[in-house]
């Protein structure tokens, strides 16, 4: 079992920056993927960024490439999402997720995540 706790959500002006954090606990797996997803009212949940802990491979949705950066501190079991040049369309509830038995290929699928955090709200105003 993996427990995930997100933090860092806030309200910012367009063009601003935020850093989300996701602290993981309880997992005995050393090789897995962690990802950030988001969902806004009336829209389906979408993958934003993911990282494969085995090789630090990262993957991003086209909508955030060049603006968002996912990183991890393996010692702290924490994953971060640095979000720069935020746009109003980035407004959403952001969820951290984890999956075991991942790979540098599977990290690109945004699928198979079976552990989820409670979410943290990001609001970007114009």
PDB file of C-alpha atoms in Angstrom:
ATOM      1  CA  UNK A   1       0.000   0.000   0.000  1.00  0.00           C
ATOM      2  CA  UNK A   2       1.089   3.525  -0.780  1.00  0.00           C
ATOM      3  CA  UNK A   3      -0.195   6.662   0.884  1.00  0.00           C
ATOM      4  CA  UNK A   4       0.171   9.950  -0.984  1.00  0.00           C
ATOM      5  CA  UNK A   5      -0.240  13.427   0.430  1.00  0.00           C
ATOM      6  CA  UNK A   6      -0.168  16.473  -1.836  1.00  0.00           C
ATOM      7  CA  UNK A   7       0.490  20.047  -0.851  1.00  0.00           C
ATOM      8  CA  UNK A   8       1.304  23.383  -2.453  1.00  0.00           C
ATOM      9  CA  UNK A   9      -1.908  24.261  -4.240  1.00  0.00           C
ATOM     10  CA  UNK A  10      -2.871  27.926  -4.177  1.00  0.00           C
ATOM     11  CA  UNK A  11      -4.419  30.788  -6.111  1.00  0.00           C
ATOM     12  CA  UNK A  12      -2.056  32.745  -8.353  1.00  0.00           C
ATOM     13  CA  UNK A  13      -2.144  35.261 -11.157  1.00  0.00           C
ATOM     14  CA  UNK A  14      -1.528  34.192 -14.736  1.00  0.00           C
ATOM     15  CA  UNK A  15       2.196  34.039 -15.414  1.00  0.00           C
ATOM     16  CA  UNK A  16       2.962  33.056 -11.860  1.00  0.00           C
ATOM     17  CA  UNK A  17       4.544  29.901 -10.469  1.00  0.00           C
ATOM     18  CA  UNK A  18       3.697  27.204  -7.964  1.00  0.00           C
ATOM     19  CA  UNK A  19       5.422  24.090  -6.726  1.00  0.00           C
ATOM     20  CA  UNK A  20       3.347  21.109  -5.750  1.00  0.00           C
ATOM     21  CA  UNK A  21       4.702  18.388  -3.500  1.00  0.00           C
ATOM     22  CA  UNK A  22       3.631  14.797  -3.043  1.00  0.00           C
ATOM     23  CA  UNK A  23       4.955  12.795  -0.121  1.00  0.00           C
ATOM     24  CA  UNK A  24       4.723   9.011  -0.418  1.00  0.00           C
ATOM     25  CA  UNK A  25       4.779   6.528   2.427  1.00  0.00           C
ATOM     26  CA  UNK A  26       4.079   2.887   3.057  1.00  0.00           C
ATOM     27  CA  UNK A  27       5.474   1.385  -0.138  1.00  0.00           C
ATOM     28  CA  UNK A  28       8.064  -1.340  -0.175  1.00  0.00           C
ATOM     29  CA  UNK A  29       8.531  -1.066  -3.952  1.00  0.00           C
ATOM     30  CA  UNK A  30      11.672   0.674  -5.040  1.00  0.00           C
ATOM     31  CA  UNK A  31      10.848   0.815  -8.729  1.00  0.00           C
ATOM     32  CA  UNK A  32       7.668   2.651  -9.646  1.00  0.00           C
ATOM     33  CA  UNK A  33       6.250   5.657 -11.448  1.00  0.00           C
ATOM     34  CA  UNK A  34       4.692   8.710  -9.942  1.00  0.00           C
ATOM     35  CA  UNK A  35       2.534  11.114 -11.808  1.00  0.00           C
ATOM     36  CA  UNK A  36       0.555  14.288 -11.569  1.00  0.00           C
ATOM     37  CA  UNK A  37      -2.942  14.435 -12.947  1.00  0.00           C
ATOM     38  CA  UNK A  38      -5.506  17.209 -12.987  1.00  0.00           C
ATOM     39  CA  UNK A  39      -9.231  17.548 -13.327  1.00  0.00           C
ATOM     40  CA  UNK A  40     -11.362  20.643 -13.699  1.00  0.00           C
ATOM     41  CA  UNK A  41     -15.170  20.774 -13.483  1.00  0.00           C
ATOM     42  CA  UNK A  42     -16.847  19.208 -16.487  1.00  0.00           C
ATOM     43  CA  UNK A  43     -13.624  17.758 -17.858  1.00  0.00           C
ATOM     44  CA  UNK A  44     -12.048  14.361 -17.709  1.00  0.00           C
ATOM     45  CA  UNK A  45      -8.980  13.776 -15.593  1.00  0.00           C
ATOM     46  CA  UNK A  46      -5.800  14.163 -17.626  1.00  0.00           C
ATOM     47  CA  UNK A  47      -2.208  13.216 -17.077  1.00  0.00           C
ATOM     48  CA  UNK A  48       0.115  16.175 -16.677  1.00  0.00           C
ATOM     49  CA  UNK A  49       3.559  14.778 -15.885  1.00  0.00           C
ATOM     50  CA  UNK A  50       5.106  11.523 -14.757  1.00  0.00           C
ATOM     51  CA  UNK A  51       8.469  10.261 -13.616  1.00  0.00           C
ATOM     52  CA  UNK A  52       9.973   6.781 -13.527  1.00  0.00           C
ATOM     53  CA  UNK A  53      11.981   6.388 -10.361  1.00  0.00           C
ATOM     54  CA  UNK A  54      14.123   3.616 -11.785  1.00  0.00           C
ATOM     55  CA  UNK A  55      15.829   5.865 -14.296  1.00  0.00           C
ATOM     56  CA  UNK A  56      14.431   9.353 -13.767  1.00  0.00           C
ATOM     57  CA  UNK A  57      12.686   9.248 -17.128  1.00  0.00           C
ATOM     58  CA  UNK A  58      10.057  11.969 -17.328  1.00  0.00           C
ATOM     59  CA  UNK A  59       7.046  12.501 -19.533  1.00  0.00           C
ATOM     60  CA  UNK A  60       4.791  15.502 -20.033  1.00  0.00           C
ATOM     61  CA  UNK A  61       1.477  16.311 -21.594  1.00  0.00           C
ATOM     62  CA  UNK A  62       1.886  18.594 -24.600  1.00  0.00           C
ATOM     63  CA  UNK A  63      -0.106  21.312 -22.858  1.00  0.00           C
ATOM     64  CA  UNK A  64       2.518  21.737 -20.129  1.00  0.00           C
ATOM     65  CA  UNK A  65       5.783  20.985 -21.917  1.00  0.00           C
ATOM     66  CA  UNK A  66       8.341  23.708 -21.328  1.00  0.00           C
ATOM     67  CA  UNK A  67       6.364  25.148 -18.410  1.00  0.00           C
ATOM     68  CA  UNK A  68       6.098  22.314 -15.880  1.00  0.00           C
ATOM     69  CA  UNK A  69       8.909  20.203 -14.455  1.00  0.00           C
ATOM     70  CA  UNK A  70       8.499  17.007 -12.468  1.00  0.00           C
ATOM     71  CA  UNK A  71      11.284  15.899 -10.160  1.00  0.00           C
ATOM     72  CA  UNK A  72      11.816  13.586  -7.248  1.00  0.00           C
ATOM     73  CA  UNK A  73      13.760  13.329  -4.026  1.00  0.00           C
ATOM     74  CA  UNK A  74      14.126   9.591  -3.558  1.00  0.00           C
ATOM     75  CA  UNK A  75      15.483   9.920  -0.024  1.00  0.00           C
ATOM     76  CA  UNK A  76      12.402  11.883   1.020  1.00  0.00           C
ATOM     77  CA  UNK A  77      10.049   9.809  -1.164  1.00  0.00           C
ATOM     78  CA  UNK A  78       8.683  13.079  -2.459  1.00  0.00           C
ATOM     79  CA  UNK A  79       7.781  14.140  -5.958  1.00  0.00           C
ATOM     80  CA  UNK A  80       7.517  17.757  -7.013  1.00  0.00           C
ATOM     81  CA  UNK A  81       5.765  19.554  -9.821  1.00  0.00           C
ATOM     82  CA  UNK A  82       7.239  22.957 -10.567  1.00  0.00           C
ATOM     83  CA  UNK A  83       4.700  24.941 -12.533  1.00  0.00           C
ATOM     84  CA  UNK A  84       5.828  28.114 -14.277  1.00  0.00           C
ATOM     85  CA  UNK A  85       4.087  30.527 -16.641  1.00  0.00           C
ATOM     86  CA  UNK A  86       0.744  29.407 -15.306  1.00  0.00           C
ATOM     87  CA  UNK A  87      -2.346  30.017 -17.412  1.00  0.00           C
ATOM     88  CA  UNK A  88      -6.016  30.215 -16.425  1.00  0.00           C
ATOM     89  CA  UNK A  89      -6.557  26.914 -18.232  1.00  0.00           C
ATOM     90  CA  UNK A  90      -4.207  25.263 -15.732  1.00  0.00           C
ATOM     91  CA  UNK A  91      -6.869  25.780 -13.065  1.00  0.00           C
ATOM     92  CA  UNK A  92      -7.839  22.364 -11.702  1.00  0.00           C
ATOM     93  CA  UNK A  93      -7.610  19.961  -8.823  1.00  0.00           C
ATOM     94  CA  UNK A  94      -4.193  18.352  -9.068  1.00  0.00           C
ATOM     95  CA  UNK A  95      -3.745  14.767  -7.947  1.00  0.00           C
ATOM     96  CA  UNK A  96      -0.596  12.821  -7.243  1.00  0.00           C
ATOM     97  CA  UNK A  97      -0.634   9.156  -8.201  1.00  0.00           C
ATOM     98  CA  UNK A  98       1.693   6.168  -8.046  1.00  0.00           C
ATOM     99  CA  UNK A  99       1.993   2.801  -9.723  1.00  0.00           C
ATOM    100  CA  UNK A 100       4.266  -0.121  -8.991  1.00  0.00           C
ATOM    101  CA  UNK A 101       6.016  -2.213 -11.601  1.00  0.00           C
ATOM    102  CA  UNK A 102       6.709   0.657 -13.895  1.00  0.00           C
ATOM    103  CA  UNK A 103       9.296   1.238 -16.583  1.00  0.00           C
ATOM    104  CA  UNK A 104      10.758   3.930 -18.799  1.00  0.00           C
ATOM    105  CA  UNK A 105       8.198   2.859 -21.397  1.00  0.00           C
ATOM    106  CA  UNK A 106       5.145   2.659 -19.132  1.00  0.00           C
ATOM    107  CA  UNK A 107       5.828   6.114 -17.710  1.00  0.00           C
ATOM    108  CA  UNK A 108       4.712   7.507 -21.079  1.00  0.00           C
ATOM    109  CA  UNK A 109       1.260   5.939 -20.879  1.00  0.00           C
ATOM    110  CA  UNK A 110      -0.285   7.837 -17.930  1.00  0.00           C
ATOM    111  CA  UNK A 111      -2.110   4.590 -17.176  1.00  0.00           C
ATOM    112  CA  UNK A 112      -2.122   1.898 -14.532  1.00  0.00           C
ATOM    113  CA  UNK A 113      -1.959   4.226 -11.548  1.00  0.00           C
ATOM    114  CA  UNK A 114      -3.630   2.606  -8.571  1.00  0.00           C
ATOM    115  CA  UNK A 115      -2.651   4.841  -5.681  1.00  0.00           C
ATOM    116  CA  UNK A 116      -4.030   8.371  -5.454  1.00  0.00           C
ATOM    117  CA  UNK A 117      -3.750  11.351  -3.175  1.00  0.00           C
ATOM    118  CA  UNK A 118      -6.616  13.537  -2.059  1.00  0.00           C
ATOM    119  CA  UNK A 119      -5.788  16.402  -4.408  1.00  0.00           C
ATOM    120  CA  UNK A 120      -4.693  20.005  -4.077  1.00  0.00           C
ATOM    121  CA  UNK A 121      -6.450  22.913  -5.768  1.00  0.00           C
ATOM    122  CA  UNK A 122      -4.645  25.207  -8.190  1.00  0.00           C
ATOM    123  CA  UNK A 123      -6.465  28.320  -9.334  1.00  0.00           C
ATOM    124  CA  UNK A 124      -4.969  30.690 -11.897  1.00  0.00           C
ATOM    125  CA  UNK A 125      -6.690  34.004 -12.479  1.00  0.00           C
ATOM    126  CA  UNK A 126      -6.262  36.227 -15.508  1.00  0.00           C
TER     127      UNK A 126
END
